[in-house]
Amino acid sequence: MKKTSIETSVGIFVMIGLVCVAYLTIKLGKMELIGDNNYPVYARFQSVSGLKKGSHVEMAGVRIGTIDSISLDKESKALVKMKIEKGLLLTDDVIASVKTAGMIGDKYIRISPGGSDVILKPGDMITETESAVDIEELISKYVFGGVLKYKKSYEQEEKSVKKTAVFLLCVFFASVSFSSDRGPMDSLKGPVDEGIRLLSDPKYKDPSLKSVQREKIWEIVRKAFDFTELSGRALAANWKTLNPPQRKEFSEVFSEVLGNSYLDKIQGGYRDEKVEYIGQEMVSDTKAVVKTKIIREKGEIPVDYSMKLKDNNWKVYDVQVEGVSLVQNYRSQFNEILSKDSPDELIKRLHKKLKEQKKGETK
Amino acid sequence: MNKIPAFIVCAVLVFWTPAVFASDTADITFNELLITANSVDSGGEFLDEEPDFLKEEAEDEKKEDIISVADPLYYWNWSVFHFNDKLYFWLLKPVSEAYRAVVPRQVRSGLHNFFYNIEMPVRFVNCILQGKIEAAGDEFARFVVNSTEGILGFDDPAKNYPELKQGEEDFGQTLASYRIGNGIYIIWPLLGPSTLRDTIGMAGDRFLKPVSYIEPLELSMGVTGLGTINATSFKIGDYETFKKAALEPYEGLRNAYIQNRQKKIRE
C-alpha cells in the first residue's frame, strides 16, 4: 500500500470514529443510559388507555419506578418501557397490571410480586400483564351480547378480563356462570415448565433413573401434542393413499420416531437453557401460534408452536424452529419416499428408523 | 466460510423461480382430493377420508406460498452432501470437541462475539440496501458500543440495550428483497447448502468481510477456520439430532434450508 492511501484510510477511520462518538453522545445521551440509576423493563399490554409517560410504577403501594415510554408494537399492542430503580430485583413471574388510583384517579402500573427465583435482567419483558379494564365497554358488550366474542378476541389478559366480566355480571345479574378454558399460551406453559422442572431435578442425575425421567417427559409431551393431527398434516395429500389401519400405524410409529429423536437431545443436551414466552397470536377462534425463544449458551432459537383447540384443550400440531416447520419438513421427506415407494414401505422405514434410534441409545 | 471460487459464480447466470409450477401441481391434487372426497364420519379419526386438517393445510399452502426449489444438480449435490456429512463427523466435530475441551468457555464466547462484531459491515450495508434504515442504525450502534465498551467486540455490552435489535441480513436476502428467486439448489463443499441466489450473495458479502482482506491467504483461511470451529463448538449435537430425526436427510436438509431462508427473508 502506498503512503498516501494509508493516510487516507487513517483519515477515514478517524472520521468514522468521530461520527461514532457523535452518534453515541446523541443516541445514548438522550436515553439516559449512562450513569442512570434505573434499569429498563418492558411489558406488553392489550390496552393502556389513560396511562401516561411519567406515570408511576408501584409495588405494594410503594413507588419503584416510572413509565419511560409507551409505543405501539408490530402486533398492535402497547409496549410500555418502565424504568425501575436499580437494586430492586423483580422476578420473571411478576404481574404488571394497569390500575386506577381511586375510582377516577390517575392510571398507574402495579407490579405484583411473583414467586420464581429467576431475576429479570435489564431490558427483559414481563410476560404476565393485565390491561386497563374499560368498564364502559365491558358493560356495553354484555348488553349487546358480545361478551363471549370479546372473551375470545382478547388473548393475553383473557383471564383478567374474564374475571372482571364475571365479577360485573355477578354484580349486575346475580346468576350468570361462565365456562373457563385456558388460553393456548398457558396450555403450553404448563407442560413445558413441568418438563424443565423434570430436567433440572437433581434426583434424575443418576444414570439408572434416566429412563424413568424420559418416560415422564414423554408422557407430558404426549398430552401436550396432538400426534394424530401432526402425522396427518405431514402426510397431507398422501393421507388418502393410506388405508385406515395404515394411518393408525403410521401415526403411532411416526410419533415414536419424533419422540425418540428429540427426547435424547433434550435429555442429553439440557444445560440450563431458558424458555422465554414472547406471546401468542390467535389465527382463529380455535387456532393459535405461541411464540417462544430458547435462550442458549450462545444465541437464541426462536420456536413457534402452532396450536389447535380440540375438546376444550389446546394441543400442539406443528413446531417451527428457526422458521423451519416440522410438519412441512417431514412432508417433503414423505413425499420423496412415497413418490417412489408404497405406504407400506414408508411405515417399514419408520420402523427401521425407530430400531436404529433404539440401538443408538443402548450404545 | 466464504471462499467461493469465482469461476463457478460467473459460470451460471440464469435465474428462475421454480415455486410457481411446484405449488401448482400440489393445488391440483388437493382440489381433486377435495372434490372426490366424501367424508365418513363414523368410525374414528383414522377412517375419516377428509379430516379438517387436510382442508386447512390446503388453504395454508395457498396462503403461505410454500416455496420449493429446483434441484437439477441432484447428483453433484447428493455427493457433496455426503462429503460434507463425513467432513463434519470425521474432522469438524472431533476438532471442535477437542477445542471445546481445551479452550475455556469465556474465551470461546469472546471469540464468538468478536467474529460477530467484525462482520458488522455485511449486516449494515445489507440493511441499507434493503431500505431498513432503523435496523442499520441499530447495527451501527451495536458495533460502536461493542467495539469500545465491549473491548474490540470480545464482550457484548450492547445486549443490555434491547432496543438495539440484532439482525442477520446478508446479500442473498437483499437480492431476495429485490424479488430475485432462489434459482437452483446447490450444496457447496465446506460451505453447505445454498442456492444460486444465495451463492452470489455469499460472494458479494465476501467483499464486506474484513477477514477476507487478511494477507496472506493462508492466514485469512486460518482465521475463517478458527471462526468455524469456534462457532461449531457451541452447537455440537444439533446436526446429529437433525440426522437422527430425518428419514431422508438430504431432502430434509434441503427443505429446512429453504424454509429457514424464507423466514429470514420475510423478517
XYZ file of C-alpha atoms in Angstrom:
630
model
C 0.000 0.000 0.000
C 1.225 3.471 -0.784
C 1.798 6.010 1.921
C -0.942 8.343 0.731
C -3.558 5.628 0.725
C -2.598 4.644 4.240
C -3.039 8.222 5.280
C -6.380 8.381 3.527
C -7.592 5.272 5.286
C -6.403 6.553 8.642
C -8.272 9.766 7.927
C -11.417 7.868 7.064
C -11.040 5.818 10.190
C -10.730 8.896 12.364
C -13.781 10.361 10.665
C -15.739 7.194 11.382
C -14.526 7.384 14.948
C -15.787 10.929 15.299
C -19.144 10.002 13.807
C -19.333 7.111 16.267
C -18.680 9.378 19.210
C -21.247 11.891 17.999
C -23.782 9.136 17.488
C -23.112 7.744 20.929
C -23.480 11.116 22.537
C -26.780 11.809 20.877
C -28.419 8.417 20.946
C -27.317 7.100 24.291
C -27.234 10.505 25.945
C -30.886 11.069 25.226
C -31.779 7.693 26.564
C -30.011 8.439 29.836
C -28.477 5.019 29.863
C -25.122 6.099 31.173
C -24.845 6.908 34.831
C -28.538 6.309 35.308
C -29.990 4.934 38.467
C -32.660 2.935 36.730
C -32.861 -0.127 34.567
C -35.413 -0.679 31.816
C -38.063 -3.399 31.878
C -40.680 -3.913 29.204
C -44.245 -5.108 29.240
C -46.810 -5.574 26.528
C -50.426 -4.683 27.130
C -53.570 -5.075 25.130
C -54.550 -1.592 26.190
C -53.009 1.070 28.391
C -55.625 3.734 27.866
C -55.126 6.522 30.373
C -51.528 5.659 31.142
C -49.049 8.447 30.524
C -45.341 8.887 30.221
C -44.049 9.606 33.685
C -46.827 7.678 35.421
C -45.772 5.729 38.484
C -44.852 2.094 38.773
C -45.775 0.804 42.180
C -45.252 -2.324 44.144
C -47.231 -2.788 47.345
C -48.135 0.867 47.107
C -44.517 1.998 47.077
C -43.204 3.846 44.085
C -40.429 1.850 42.443
C -40.136 3.499 39.061
C -41.744 5.451 36.247
C -43.045 4.907 32.759
C -40.346 5.865 30.293
C -42.208 5.441 27.043
C -45.333 3.943 25.568
C -45.400 2.816 21.975
C -47.353 0.584 19.673
C -45.578 -2.613 18.664
C -45.882 -4.659 15.484
C -48.807 -6.679 16.796
C -50.723 -3.509 17.609
C -50.170 -3.909 21.300
C -48.960 -1.281 23.685
C -45.315 -1.687 24.515
C -44.523 0.019 27.786
C -40.977 0.726 28.843
C -40.608 1.133 32.563
C -37.627 2.390 34.455
C -37.195 0.510 37.688
C -34.855 1.646 40.423
C -31.555 -0.146 40.435
C -31.142 -2.558 43.296
C -34.779 -3.526 43.187
C -34.939 -7.018 41.766
C -38.038 -8.297 40.007
C -38.597 -11.977 39.337
C -39.675 -13.197 35.915
C -43.191 -14.101 37.044
C -44.295 -10.747 38.394
C -47.600 -9.476 37.095
C -47.840 -5.951 35.716
C -51.331 -4.515 35.784
C -52.690 -1.157 34.752
C -54.632 0.191 37.734
C -56.532 3.318 38.599
C -55.820 5.300 41.720
C -59.242 5.553 43.288
C -62.393 5.473 41.177
C -61.455 8.102 38.631
C -57.860 8.796 39.550
C -54.704 8.570 37.502
C -53.642 5.347 35.903
C -50.510 3.633 37.157
C -48.826 0.265 36.819
C -48.918 -2.066 39.739
C -46.348 -4.837 39.947
C -47.471 -7.833 41.944
C -44.540 -9.867 43.241
C -44.022 -13.386 41.965
C -42.530 -16.481 43.488
C -39.937 -17.523 40.949
C -36.227 -17.249 41.611
C -35.309 -16.104 38.132
C -34.471 -12.400 38.254
C -35.378 -10.106 35.367
C -32.368 -8.594 33.673
C -32.340 -5.038 32.333
C -34.371 -4.979 29.150
C -36.321 -8.128 29.878
C -40.023 -8.430 29.247
C -42.672 -9.003 31.861
C -44.857 -11.648 30.269
C -47.783 -11.590 32.640
C -49.775 -8.435 32.158
C -53.270 -7.210 32.893
C -54.612 -4.358 30.844
C -56.643 -1.365 31.778
C -60.207 -2.570 32.037
C -62.673 -0.441 30.198
C -65.753 -0.845 32.337
C -67.973 1.029 29.939
C -67.040 -1.196 27.060
C -67.488 -4.340 29.102
C -70.979 -3.380 30.130
C -71.975 -2.435 26.607
C -70.553 -5.691 25.312
C -72.689 -7.541 27.770
C -75.747 -5.548 26.954
C -75.327 -6.318 23.256
C -74.470 -9.942 23.911
C -70.906 -9.709 22.741
C -69.137 -10.888 25.877
C -68.352 -14.329 24.509
C -66.746 -12.993 21.393
C -64.969 -10.426 23.471
C -63.511 -13.173 25.600
C -62.068 -14.934 22.596
C -60.591 -11.971 20.849
C -58.650 -10.867 23.874
C -55.798 -13.210 24.422
C -53.094 -12.493 26.887
C -55.077 -10.943 29.684
C -58.080 -13.004 28.753
C -58.220 -14.285 32.266
C -58.278 -10.926 33.915
C -60.898 -9.606 31.559
C -62.934 -12.704 32.161
C -62.585 -12.362 35.888
C -63.722 -8.789 35.672
C -66.518 -9.768 33.354
C -67.657 -12.489 35.710
C -67.500 -10.103 38.594
C -69.502 -7.492 36.788
C -72.093 -9.947 35.623
C -72.447 -11.300 39.115
C -72.904 -7.849 40.468
C -75.451 -6.851 37.877
C -77.272 -10.031 37.100
C -76.561 -12.284 40.037
C -76.730 -15.749 38.477
C -74.630 -15.985 35.342
C -71.924 -18.614 35.306
C -69.009 -18.821 32.922
C -67.060 -21.671 31.436
C -63.357 -21.100 31.790
C -60.875 -22.531 29.347
C -57.200 -21.755 29.414
C -55.586 -19.880 26.581
C -53.063 -21.508 24.247
C -50.016 -19.972 25.875
C -50.990 -21.161 29.337
C -51.750 -24.618 27.960
C -48.240 -24.756 26.577
C -46.536 -23.222 29.573
C -47.783 -25.902 31.933
C -46.192 -28.892 30.164
C -43.026 -27.005 29.161
C -42.361 -25.788 32.690
C -43.132 -29.240 34.040
C -40.658 -30.683 31.553
C -37.959 -28.222 32.555
C -38.607 -28.999 36.202
C -38.087 -32.703 35.496
C -34.928 -31.982 33.518
C -33.357 -29.857 36.213
C -34.420 -32.166 39.043
C -31.170 -33.346 40.662
C -32.876 -36.628 41.517
C -32.505 -37.729 37.897
C -28.762 -37.121 37.732
C -28.387 -40.805 38.483
C -27.981 -42.597 35.123
C -30.178 -45.506 36.213
C -33.120 -43.135 36.617
C -32.699 -41.612 33.145
C -35.286 -43.905 31.623
C -37.796 -43.013 34.346
C -37.213 -39.336 33.639
C -37.571 -39.967 29.943
C -40.837 -41.841 30.431
C -42.224 -38.961 32.488
C -41.243 -36.330 29.957
C -42.665 -38.416 27.142
C -45.968 -38.615 28.992
C -46.111 -34.831 29.292
C -45.255 -34.414 25.622
C -47.946 -36.871 24.601
C -50.530 -34.848 26.463
C -49.426 -31.527 25.006
C -49.101 -32.657 21.384
C -51.731 -33.912 19.011
C -49.714 -36.533 17.192
C -52.603 -37.771 15.094
C -53.144 -34.354 13.603
C -49.400 -33.796 13.274
C -48.923 -37.017 11.301
C -51.987 -36.294 9.212
C -50.675 -32.888 8.300
C -47.257 -34.289 7.494
C -48.872 -36.726 5.094
C -51.236 -34.101 3.673
C -52.482 -35.305 0.307
C -50.914 -38.692 0.893
C -53.362 -39.307 3.747
C -55.796 -40.525 1.092
C -53.437 -43.163 -0.193
C -53.164 -44.876 3.183
C -55.966 -47.098 4.417
C -57.280 -46.603 7.968
C -55.126 -49.263 9.694
C -52.077 -47.910 7.880
C -52.894 -44.407 9.022
C -53.128 -45.572 12.592
C -49.879 -47.483 12.441
C -48.147 -44.626 10.668
C -49.227 -42.103 13.259
C -48.052 -44.325 16.097
C -44.616 -45.108 14.680
C -44.074 -41.579 13.489
C -44.769 -40.086 16.913
C -42.382 -42.618 18.465
C -39.677 -41.630 15.994
C -40.241 -37.967 16.718
C -40.198 -38.530 20.444
C -37.005 -40.536 20.294
C -35.236 -38.003 18.138
C -35.867 -35.027 20.324
C -36.118 -36.522 23.817
C -32.491 -37.616 23.600
C -31.440 -34.162 22.593
C -33.461 -32.583 25.359
C -32.260 -35.046 27.952
C -28.630 -35.127 26.896
C -28.151 -31.523 25.916
C -30.050 -29.674 28.614
C -27.694 -27.075 30.058
C -29.880 -24.640 31.899
C -31.445 -23.359 28.726
C -34.223 -20.926 29.388
C -37.530 -20.775 27.599
C -38.939 -17.321 27.102
C -42.542 -16.817 26.077
C -42.893 -13.969 23.639
C -46.620 -14.088 23.115
C -49.450 -15.685 21.265
C -51.284 -14.893 18.076
C -54.811 -16.078 17.564
C -55.173 -17.277 13.980
C -58.844 -18.032 14.514
C -61.059 -18.960 17.451
C -59.627 -22.452 17.520
C -56.120 -21.918 16.191
C -53.193 -20.019 17.604
C -49.445 -19.660 17.352
C -47.461 -19.409 20.574
C -44.066 -17.799 20.112
C -41.190 -18.718 22.357
C -37.443 -18.402 22.400
C -34.927 -20.853 23.727
C -32.036 -18.938 25.224
C -28.870 -20.924 24.813
C -25.293 -20.524 25.869
C -24.681 -18.533 22.693
C -27.625 -17.090 20.872
C -31.310 -17.752 20.868
C -33.512 -20.123 18.918
C -36.993 -18.941 18.034
C -39.503 -21.761 18.455
C -43.140 -21.266 17.465
C -45.865 -23.721 18.375
C -48.967 -23.998 16.210
C -51.835 -24.986 18.437
C -55.421 -26.004 17.962
C -58.361 -26.121 20.314
C -59.860 -29.602 20.416
C -62.356 -30.776 23.032
C -61.573 -27.706 25.128
C -57.811 -28.395 25.161
C -55.147 -26.537 23.265
C -52.800 -29.003 21.627
C -49.676 -28.561 19.533
C -49.841 -29.790 15.946
C -46.727 -28.185 14.480
C -43.476 -26.694 15.715
C -41.387 -24.141 13.815
C -37.755 -23.978 14.838
C -35.946 -21.026 13.259
C -38.767 -20.811 10.794
C -38.491 -24.476 9.788
C -41.834 -26.179 10.205
C -41.565 -29.751 11.413
C -44.691 -30.767 9.540
C -43.566 -29.225 6.259
C -40.108 -30.691 6.596
C -41.426 -34.194 7.133
C -43.963 -33.719 4.397
C -41.189 -33.088 1.897
C -39.420 -36.231 3.091
C -42.576 -38.345 2.981
C -43.419 -37.029 -0.472
C -39.972 -38.033 -1.608
C -40.389 -41.566 -0.254
C -43.975 -42.013 -1.412
C -43.141 -40.850 -4.912
C -41.021 -43.967 -5.248
C -42.435 -46.438 -2.753
C -45.704 -47.674 -1.304
C -47.185 -46.515 2.023
C -46.229 -49.899 3.493
C -42.636 -49.200 2.595
C -42.826 -45.817 4.334
C -44.123 -47.429 7.516
C -41.406 -50.061 7.248
C -38.780 -47.342 7.001
C -40.171 -45.610 10.047
C -39.926 -48.886 11.965
C -36.363 -49.258 10.784
C -35.525 -45.733 11.896
C -37.000 -46.464 15.299
C -34.870 -49.562 15.642
C -31.750 -47.600 14.688
C -32.561 -44.959 17.261
C -33.104 -47.529 19.989
C -29.824 -49.201 19.121
C -28.068 -45.851 19.385
C -29.438 -45.381 22.885
C -28.139 -48.622 24.330
C -24.681 -47.937 22.984
C -16.694 -19.843 5.236
C -16.521 -17.528 2.329
C -14.038 -18.941 -0.118
C -16.056 -19.325 -3.261
C -14.274 -19.997 -6.474
C -15.218 -17.025 -8.570
C -15.469 -19.004 -11.787
C -18.378 -21.044 -10.523
C -20.276 -17.927 -9.632
C -19.683 -16.466 -13.044
C -20.443 -19.682 -14.862
C -24.138 -19.794 -14.070
C -26.164 -16.686 -14.703
C -29.730 -17.789 -15.223
C -32.369 -17.236 -12.577
C -35.783 -18.684 -12.365
C -38.323 -19.295 -9.669
C -39.482 -22.854 -9.618
C -42.025 -22.220 -6.869
C -44.849 -21.486 -9.237
C -45.073 -24.779 -11.015
C -44.310 -26.754 -7.900
C -47.201 -25.343 -5.917
C -49.496 -25.564 -8.935
C -49.287 -29.313 -9.077
C -49.891 -29.516 -5.370
C -53.019 -27.434 -5.761
C -54.431 -29.673 -8.432
C -54.069 -32.798 -6.378
C -55.560 -31.043 -3.391
C -58.551 -29.786 -5.333
C -59.200 -33.174 -6.845
C -58.925 -34.585 -3.411
C -61.422 -32.152 -2.003
C -63.891 -32.783 -4.808
C -63.699 -36.556 -4.787
C -63.529 -36.965 -1.045
C -66.721 -37.970 0.677
C -66.145 -37.861 4.358
C -67.076 -40.815 6.508
C -67.536 -39.511 9.984
C -68.288 -42.742 11.776
C -65.503 -44.989 12.959
C -62.799 -42.795 14.446
C -60.410 -40.233 13.136
C -58.325 -42.675 11.126
C -61.320 -43.629 8.986
C -62.001 -40.046 8.114
C -61.193 -39.598 4.448
C -61.182 -35.854 4.635
C -60.245 -34.617 8.074
C -60.350 -30.893 8.813
C -56.613 -30.535 8.789
C -56.362 -31.596 5.147
C -58.563 -28.688 4.177
C -56.653 -26.367 6.458
C -53.319 -27.464 5.080
C -54.596 -26.918 1.548
C -55.634 -23.404 2.492
C -52.407 -22.704 4.352
C -50.433 -23.848 1.384
C -52.182 -21.347 -0.810
C -51.730 -18.553 1.706
C -48.156 -19.101 2.716
C -46.740 -19.776 -0.737
C -44.631 -22.694 0.334
C -41.512 -22.423 -1.714
C -39.773 -25.395 -3.179
C -36.580 -25.240 -5.132
C -35.419 -26.903 -8.322
C -32.614 -29.390 -7.953
C -31.141 -30.138 -11.376
C -27.701 -30.718 -9.892
C -29.061 -33.574 -7.804
C -26.121 -35.940 -8.306
C -23.498 -33.311 -7.572
C -25.471 -32.078 -4.564
C -26.012 -35.573 -3.291
C -22.340 -36.416 -3.373
C -21.325 -33.123 -1.792
C -23.958 -33.649 0.881
C -22.295 -36.926 1.796
C -18.848 -35.375 1.563
C -19.852 -32.612 3.973
C -21.508 -35.136 6.227
C -18.307 -37.147 6.515
C -16.277 -33.989 6.841
C -18.376 -32.994 9.828
C -18.186 -36.336 11.591
C -14.553 -37.105 10.812
C -12.944 -33.702 11.003
C -15.000 -30.751 12.190
C -16.728 -32.493 15.064
C -13.673 -34.125 16.672
C -11.640 -30.949 16.246
C -14.406 -28.807 17.721
C -14.881 -31.198 20.608
C -11.177 -31.100 21.410
C -11.225 -27.332 21.057
C -14.185 -27.105 23.412
C -12.411 -29.285 25.946
C -9.228 -27.213 25.892
C -10.416 -23.636 25.484
C -12.411 -22.132 28.351
C -15.961 -21.071 27.716
C -15.298 -17.364 28.288
C -12.641 -17.339 25.601
C -14.843 -19.151 23.119
C -17.704 -16.834 23.888
C -15.442 -13.809 23.463
C -14.209 -15.040 20.109
C -17.754 -15.701 19.014
C -18.691 -12.122 19.867
C -15.588 -10.827 18.166
C -16.304 -12.623 14.894
C -19.895 -11.479 15.007
C -18.853 -7.903 15.630
C -16.330 -7.599 12.819
C -18.887 -8.823 10.301
C -20.976 -5.775 11.024
C -20.279 -4.207 7.588
C -22.091 -7.129 5.935
C -25.215 -6.631 8.007
C -25.004 -2.846 7.950
C -24.685 -2.496 4.185
C -27.379 -5.060 3.504
C -29.763 -3.335 5.908
C -29.253 -0.165 3.905
C -29.607 -1.952 0.576
C -32.935 -3.320 1.812
C -34.017 0.106 2.970
C -34.096 -0.881 6.625
C -32.647 2.325 7.985
C -33.700 1.674 11.553
C -32.048 -1.751 11.567
C -28.924 -0.242 10.022
C -28.821 2.289 12.830
C -29.154 -0.498 15.376
C -26.318 -2.431 13.756
C -24.164 0.645 13.804
C -24.918 1.447 17.425
C -24.224 -2.139 18.442
C -20.929 -2.027 16.627
C -19.906 1.196 18.300
C -20.877 0.057 21.777
C -19.336 -3.385 21.406
C -16.117 -2.157 19.816
C -15.494 0.368 22.564
C -17.175 -0.654 25.783
C -17.001 -4.281 24.672
C -13.239 -4.093 24.074
C -12.936 -4.716 20.302
C -16.092 -6.757 20.325
C -14.993 -9.521 22.657
C -17.728 -8.613 25.076
C -21.320 -7.864 24.168
C -22.497 -4.943 26.297
C -24.963 -3.966 23.563
C -27.223 -6.768 24.727
C -28.087 -4.552 27.687
C -29.827 -2.229 25.267
C -32.618 -4.418 23.940
C -33.904 -1.637 21.722
C -30.825 -2.288 19.581
C -32.065 -5.295 17.706
C -29.769 -7.970 16.425
C -30.271 -8.810 12.779
C -28.968 -11.335 10.322
C -29.038 -9.624 6.986
C -26.921 -10.798 4.082
C -26.700 -10.089 0.388
C -28.737 -13.174 -0.526
C -31.628 -11.700 1.431
C -31.084 -8.323 -0.193
C -31.356 -9.947 -3.612
C -34.495 -11.738 -2.447
C -35.979 -8.438 -1.353
C -35.469 -7.271 -4.943
C -37.691 -10.196 -5.911
C -34.945 -12.369 -7.271
C -35.865 -16.037 -6.952
C -33.828 -18.813 -5.422
C -32.547 -20.189 -8.707
C -31.300 -23.706 -8.295
C -30.297 -25.554 -5.181
C -26.567 -26.067 -4.751
C -24.617 -27.678 -1.947
C -21.048 -26.439 -1.704
C -18.233 -28.461 -0.192
C -17.388 -26.969 3.236
C -19.988 -24.212 2.881
C -23.088 -26.369 2.938
C -26.488 -25.891 1.342
C -27.162 -22.808 -0.732
C -28.989 -21.676 -3.816
C -27.780 -19.853 -6.871
C -29.014 -16.557 -5.455
C -27.548 -17.126 -2.020
C -24.237 -18.186 -3.567
C -23.996 -14.899 -5.366
C -24.985 -13.310 -2.076
C -22.126 -15.062 -0.293
C -19.695 -13.898 -2.929
C -20.934 -10.344 -2.548
C -20.726 -10.449 1.236
C -17.133 -11.570 0.952
C -16.142 -8.081 -0.056
C -17.611 -6.712 3.136
C -15.954 -9.191 5.453
C -12.748 -7.859 6.967
C -11.431 -11.412 7.320
C -11.172 -11.838 3.563
C -8.776 -8.877 3.361
C -6.222 -10.522 5.616
C -2.992 -11.366 3.852
C -1.500 -13.828 3.185
C -4.340 -16.049 2.025
C -3.304 -18.863 4.368
C -3.765 -16.653 7.394
C -7.152 -15.485 6.166
C -8.254 -19.096 5.727
C -6.871 -19.970 9.116
C -8.871 -17.229 10.782
C -12.007 -18.328 8.930
C -11.334 -21.883 10.072
C -10.936 -20.782 13.662
C -14.220 -18.921 13.435
C -15.928 -22.023 12.101
C -14.515 -24.309 14.765
C -15.362 -21.806 17.469
C -18.932 -21.463 16.246
C -19.286 -25.238 15.922
C -18.109 -25.754 19.482
C -21.353 -24.142 20.638
C -23.632 -26.350 18.593
C -22.181 -29.814 18.652
C -25.110 -32.183 18.643
C -27.500 -30.116 16.571
C -26.628 -31.752 13.292
C -26.676 -35.160 14.959
C -30.219 -34.561 16.177
C -31.255 -33.469 12.736
C -29.808 -36.638 11.192
C -31.348 -38.792 13.840
C -34.795 -37.368 13.253
C -34.691 -37.423 9.458
C -35.800 -40.282 7.265
C -34.397 -38.644 4.163
C -31.633 -36.373 5.454
C -30.886 -34.981 2.003
C -34.480 -33.952 1.371
C -34.870 -32.823 4.969
C -31.861 -30.525 4.793
C -32.959 -29.031 1.512
C -36.414 -28.275 2.843
C -35.057 -26.917 6.127
C -32.619 -24.648 4.325
C -35.286 -23.182 2.080
C -37.748 -22.710 4.950
C -35.118 -21.061 7.117
C -34.041 -18.696 4.339
C -37.669 -17.906 3.652
C -38.151 -16.868 7.257
C -35.078 -14.673 7.243
C -36.175 -13.008 4.032
C -39.622 -12.357 5.499
C -38.149 -10.603 8.518
